[in-house]
Short mmCIF file of C-alpha atoms in Angstrom, two decimals:
data_model
loop_
_atom_site.label_atom_id
_atom_site.label_comp_id
_atom_site.label_asym_id
_atom_site.label_seq_id
_atom_site.Cartn_x
_atom_site.Cartn_y
_atom_site.Cartn_z
CA ASP A 198 112.43 43.54 36.28
CA GLY A 199 108.36 41.38 35.37
CA VAL A 200 105.76 42.19 33.82
CA THR A 201 104.77 46.23 34.82
CA GLU A 202 101.56 47.51 34.83
CA VAL A 203 101.28 51.01 35.32
CA LEU A 204 98.96 52.51 38.41
CA ALA A 205 98.74 55.87 37.83
CA ARG A 206 99.76 57.97 34.86
CA HIS A 207 101.21 60.85 35.27
CA SER A 208 99.56 61.95 32.86
CA GLU A 209 95.94 61.18 34.76
CA ASN A 210 94.52 63.85 37.37
CA LEU A 211 93.00 60.93 39.47
CA GLN A 212 89.96 61.14 42.33
CA ASP A 213 90.67 58.40 44.27
CA LYS A 214 92.30 54.82 43.83
CA PHE A 215 92.59 52.76 45.98
CA ILE A 216 93.19 48.89 45.63
CA GLU A 217 92.80 46.37 49.02
CA ILE A 218 95.75 43.24 49.08
CA PRO A 219 96.12 40.90 51.74
CA CYS A 220 98.00 42.33 54.92
CA SER A 221 101.12 40.11 55.52
CA GLU A 222 102.20 38.95 58.75
CA ASP A 223 104.82 41.42 59.56
CA TYR A 224 102.20 43.42 62.95
CA ASN A 225 101.67 40.42 64.94
CA SER A 226 105.17 41.20 65.76
CA HIS A 227 104.02 44.22 67.71
CA LYS A 228 101.78 45.52 69.77
CA ARG A 229 98.65 45.82 68.44
CA PHE A 230 96.09 49.03 68.45
CA GLU A 231 92.74 48.14 68.04
CA GLY A 232 90.92 50.85 65.79
CA CYS A 233 94.03 51.38 64.16
CA THR A 234 96.91 48.66 63.36
CA PRO A 235 96.22 47.17 60.05
CA ARG A 236 93.46 44.58 59.22
CA LYS A 237 92.60 46.20 56.01
CA CYS A 238 96.01 45.88 54.02
CA GLY A 239 96.87 48.02 49.96
CA ARG A 240 97.92 51.30 48.65
CA GLY A 241 96.17 54.55 47.30
CA VAL A 242 96.94 57.19 44.74
CA THR A 243 95.16 60.66 44.89
CA ASP A 244 95.29 63.47 43.22
CA ALA A 245 92.36 65.20 44.50
CA ILE A 246 93.97 66.57 48.63
CA ILE A 247 97.28 68.57 48.10
CA THR A 248 96.85 70.86 44.70
CA ARG A 249 99.48 71.66 42.36
CA GLU A 250 100.16 75.16 43.29
CA GLU A 251 100.74 73.70 47.30
CA ALA A 252 102.97 70.64 46.13
CA GLU A 253 104.84 73.88 44.50
CA ARG A 254 105.05 76.54 47.65
CA ILE A 255 105.88 72.71 49.29
CA ARG A 256 108.68 72.28 46.74
CA ARG A 257 110.15 75.72 47.55
CA ILE A 258 110.25 74.73 51.02
CA ALA A 259 112.46 71.76 50.01
CA GLU A 260 114.62 73.72 47.94
CA ARG A 261 115.51 76.27 50.40
CA GLY A 262 115.94 74.14 53.04
CA LEU A 263 118.06 71.56 50.68
CA SER A 264 120.20 75.01 49.55
CA LEU A 265 122.09 74.93 52.99
CA GLY A 266 123.56 71.41 52.58
CA GLY A 267 122.80 68.35 49.79
CA SER A 268 124.72 65.14 49.34
CA ASP A 269 127.74 64.23 47.54
CA GLY A 270 125.62 61.55 46.04
CA GLY A 271 122.49 61.80 44.00
CA ALA A 272 119.51 61.49 47.54
CA SER A 273 119.79 64.51 49.50
CA ILE A 274 117.74 64.49 53.13
CA LEU A 275 115.96 66.93 54.82
CA ASP A 276 114.19 66.44 57.67
CA LEU A 277 112.61 69.13 59.66
CA HIS A 278 111.76 67.56 62.92
CA SER A 279 114.75 66.37 63.91
CA GLY A 280 117.23 68.65 61.98
CA ALA A 281 118.70 66.32 59.74
CA LEU A 282 120.29 67.64 56.67
CA SER A 283 122.23 66.09 53.92
CA LEU A 284 125.70 67.67 53.70
CA GLY A 285 128.30 66.07 52.25
CA LYS A 286 129.35 62.27 53.34
CA HIS A 287 127.27 63.12 56.12
CA PHE A 288 124.02 64.69 58.27
CA VAL A 289 124.30 68.05 60.37
CA ASN A 290 121.85 69.01 62.88
CA LEU A 291 120.34 72.08 60.81
CA TYR A 292 119.28 74.26 63.78
CA ARG A 293 122.47 73.73 65.77
CA TYR A 294 124.50 74.06 62.29
CA PHE A 295 122.61 76.90 61.25
CA GLY A 296 121.23 78.54 64.11
CA ASP A 297 119.17 81.76 63.71
CA LYS A 298 119.77 81.57 60.11
CA ILE A 299 116.80 79.40 59.73
CA GLN A 300 114.13 82.16 60.44
CA ASP A 301 115.62 84.04 57.05
CA ILE A 302 114.95 80.01 55.38
CA PHE A 303 111.43 79.07 56.64
CA THR A 304 108.18 81.34 58.05
CA GLU A 305 105.38 80.58 59.85
CA GLU A 306 103.76 80.03 56.82
CA ASP A 307 106.23 77.53 55.78
CA PHE A 308 105.36 75.27 58.60
CA ALA A 309 101.42 75.74 58.98
CA LEU A 310 101.88 74.72 55.50
CA TYR A 311 103.26 71.63 55.74
CA ARG A 312 101.05 70.93 59.05
CA ASP A 313 98.21 71.62 56.68
CA VAL A 314 99.09 69.16 54.36
CA ARG A 315 100.23 66.35 56.98
CA GLN A 316 96.52 66.51 58.56
CA ARG A 317 95.06 66.08 55.25
CA VAL A 318 97.21 62.97 54.28
CA GLN A 319 96.42 61.58 57.57
CA GLN A 320 92.79 62.04 57.30
CA ARG A 321 92.70 60.92 53.73
CA ILE A 322 94.80 57.11 54.86
CA ALA A 323 92.22 56.55 58.00
CA GLN A 324 89.21 57.15 55.62
CA ALA A 325 90.52 54.41 52.82
CA PHE A 326 92.02 51.90 55.47
CA GLY A 327 88.25 52.61 58.53
CA ILE A 328 90.23 53.61 60.82
CA ARG A 329 90.10 57.10 63.21
CA SER A 330 92.36 59.74 62.28
CA ALA A 331 92.88 60.51 65.82
CA SER A 332 94.30 57.11 66.41
CA MET A 333 97.56 57.47 64.18
CA TYR A 334 100.13 59.59 65.23
CA LEU A 335 103.18 60.95 63.39
CA THR A 336 106.53 59.16 63.22
CA LYS A 337 109.81 59.53 62.47
CA PRO A 338 111.95 60.09 60.17
CA THR A 339 109.50 61.79 57.78
CA PHE A 340 111.46 63.52 55.29
CA PHE A 341 111.79 65.58 52.23
CA SER A 342 114.10 63.83 49.82
CA ARG A 343 116.00 65.43 46.27
CA ILE A 344 117.22 62.85 44.32
CA ASN A 345 118.95 63.21 40.40
CA ASN A 346 121.53 61.47 38.91
CA THR A 347 124.54 62.07 40.57
CA GLU A 348 126.48 58.62 41.04
CA ALA A 349 126.34 57.12 45.00
CA LYS A 350 129.48 58.17 47.40
CA THR A 351 127.88 56.78 50.49
CA THR A 352 125.22 53.43 51.19
CA HIS A 353 122.73 56.68 51.94
CA ASP A 354 122.75 57.47 48.62
CA GLU A 355 121.50 54.23 47.48
CA TYR A 356 117.22 54.80 47.56
CA TRP A 357 116.90 52.47 44.69
CA HIS A 358 117.16 49.37 46.91
CA PRO A 359 114.00 46.80 47.12
CA HIS A 360 113.38 47.34 50.70
CA VAL A 361 109.90 47.26 53.36
CA ASP A 362 109.08 50.13 55.93
CA LYS A 363 107.81 48.52 59.20
CA VAL A 364 110.97 46.19 58.24
CA THR A 365 113.36 48.91 57.97
CA TYR A 366 111.24 51.48 61.03
CA GLY A 367 109.76 49.51 63.11
CA SER A 368 107.08 52.29 64.19
CA PHE A 369 105.44 52.93 61.17
CA ASP A 370 102.71 51.41 59.78
CA TYR A 371 101.40 53.58 57.57
CA THR A 372 103.19 55.46 54.68
CA SER A 373 102.42 58.13 52.30
CA LEU A 374 104.60 59.76 49.42
CA LEU A 375 103.35 63.87 48.69
CA TYR A 376 105.59 63.99 45.32
CA LEU A 377 106.51 67.23 44.68
CA SER A 378 107.66 66.98 40.60
CA ASP A 379 106.62 65.59 37.50
CA TYR A 380 107.67 62.20 36.23
CA THR A 381 109.13 62.64 32.18
CA GLU A 382 108.72 66.49 32.70
CA ASP A 383 111.00 67.41 35.91
CA PHE A 384 113.23 64.16 35.45
CA GLY A 385 113.47 60.64 34.46
CA GLY A 386 113.64 57.41 35.74
CA GLY A 387 112.60 57.78 39.58
CA ARG A 388 108.78 55.68 39.38
CA PHE A 389 107.90 53.95 42.28
CA VAL A 390 106.88 50.72 42.36
CA PHE A 391 105.52 48.05 44.61
CA MET A 392 106.85 44.76 43.78
CA ASP A 393 104.46 41.97 43.78
CA ALA A 394 105.33 37.86 42.75
CA SER A 395 103.14 38.47 39.93
CA SER A 396 104.47 41.86 38.52
CA ASN A 397 105.56 45.50 39.34
CA LYS A 398 102.86 48.12 39.87
CA THR A 399 104.72 51.16 39.23
CA ILE A 400 103.44 55.21 40.05
CA GLU A 401 104.28 58.36 37.97
CA PRO A 402 104.74 60.76 40.13
CA ARG A 403 102.82 64.10 39.34
CA ALA A 404 103.10 67.37 41.43
CA GLY A 405 100.06 67.12 44.24
CA ARG A 406 100.39 63.21 43.87
CA VAL A 407 100.07 61.54 47.26
CA SER A 408 100.19 57.57 47.56
CA PHE A 409 99.69 55.68 50.76
CA PHE A 410 100.01 52.51 51.90
CA THR A 411 100.80 49.78 54.49
CA SER A 412 103.88 49.61 55.76
CA GLY A 413 104.42 46.00 56.18
CA SER A 414 105.45 43.43 53.30
CA GLU A 415 102.42 43.51 51.46
CA ASN A 416 104.05 46.16 49.98
CA LEU A 417 108.06 45.83 49.14
CA HIS A 418 108.43 48.17 47.16
CA ARG A 419 111.63 50.53 45.40
CA VAL A 420 112.27 53.40 43.64
CA GLU A 421 113.77 53.27 40.45
CA LYS A 422 116.93 55.15 39.62
CA VAL A 423 117.47 59.06 38.57
CA HIS A 424 118.33 59.21 35.32
CA TRP A 425 118.07 63.56 34.11
CA GLY A 426 116.48 66.07 36.53
CA THR A 427 115.51 65.88 39.66
CA ARG A 428 112.74 64.26 41.61
CA TYR A 429 111.48 66.15 44.96
CA ALA A 430 109.03 64.50 46.92
CA ILE A 431 108.28 64.11 51.13
CA THR A 432 107.42 61.26 52.89
CA ILE A 433 105.05 61.36 55.49
CA SER A 434 105.08 58.03 58.02
CA PHE A 435 102.05 57.36 60.61
CA THR A 436 102.27 54.68 63.49
CA CYS A 437 99.37 53.06 66.01
CA ASN A 438 101.82 52.97 69.37
CA PRO A 439 101.80 56.50 70.34
CA ASP A 440 105.06 55.87 72.52
CA HIS A 441 106.43 56.93 68.80
CA GLY A 442 104.72 59.46 68.15
CA ILE A 443 106.22 62.97 67.04
CA GLY A 444 104.89 66.35 67.34
CA ASP A 445 104.54 68.65 64.22
CA PRO A 446 107.55 70.91 63.10
CA VAL A 447 107.82 74.02 65.12
CA LEU A 448 110.05 76.87 64.25
#
């Protein structure tokens, strides 16, 4: 695994931590958007923009939605934008599958909190990278994840492989993760790992912690396998290309 350096321990309460790193060439093969496409690359962590109480409220949204389905394997996904929900070995469209029952699962307040959190994350990323928040657009996929130690049944359950977001999803320019549960208290394993040439750099999840980074090869990463318990997080991603932008989910 190489040398491991911990960027953010679960026991720490970090105001703001930001590390600048050289940009990869991944952005050159995509249309550039002045004032948004990364010229400064890096990764950051903050415990200062989402409270633990808000994180718990958001986790309950994820728990209620995922209680309608869930993967047979270890990784379940809920996407409030597209309606994609893990169900067994497949995905269903939550909104079509459950119809009006959705009104009993989610409330307008849930979606308002989701929007508010998304805006705060977007503003923090813009501030860290010196770009205008208005030049960034939410992009898909943006989703809740629930991971436990159940054996993988399909490739969708194999969340632990190293990957680059810009390669996997061409629209991504900035990726963020809001953690909704605590490393060592709610689950074991499941740390987020940046895979640098010299060493691995890890982030230990903590409810309310936001980690964010430019989406190119400069931030090759993976998630460790979860050994016990349940890890909840939400991935919120942004693009500079308005053609790939999506709106906030509405009930």
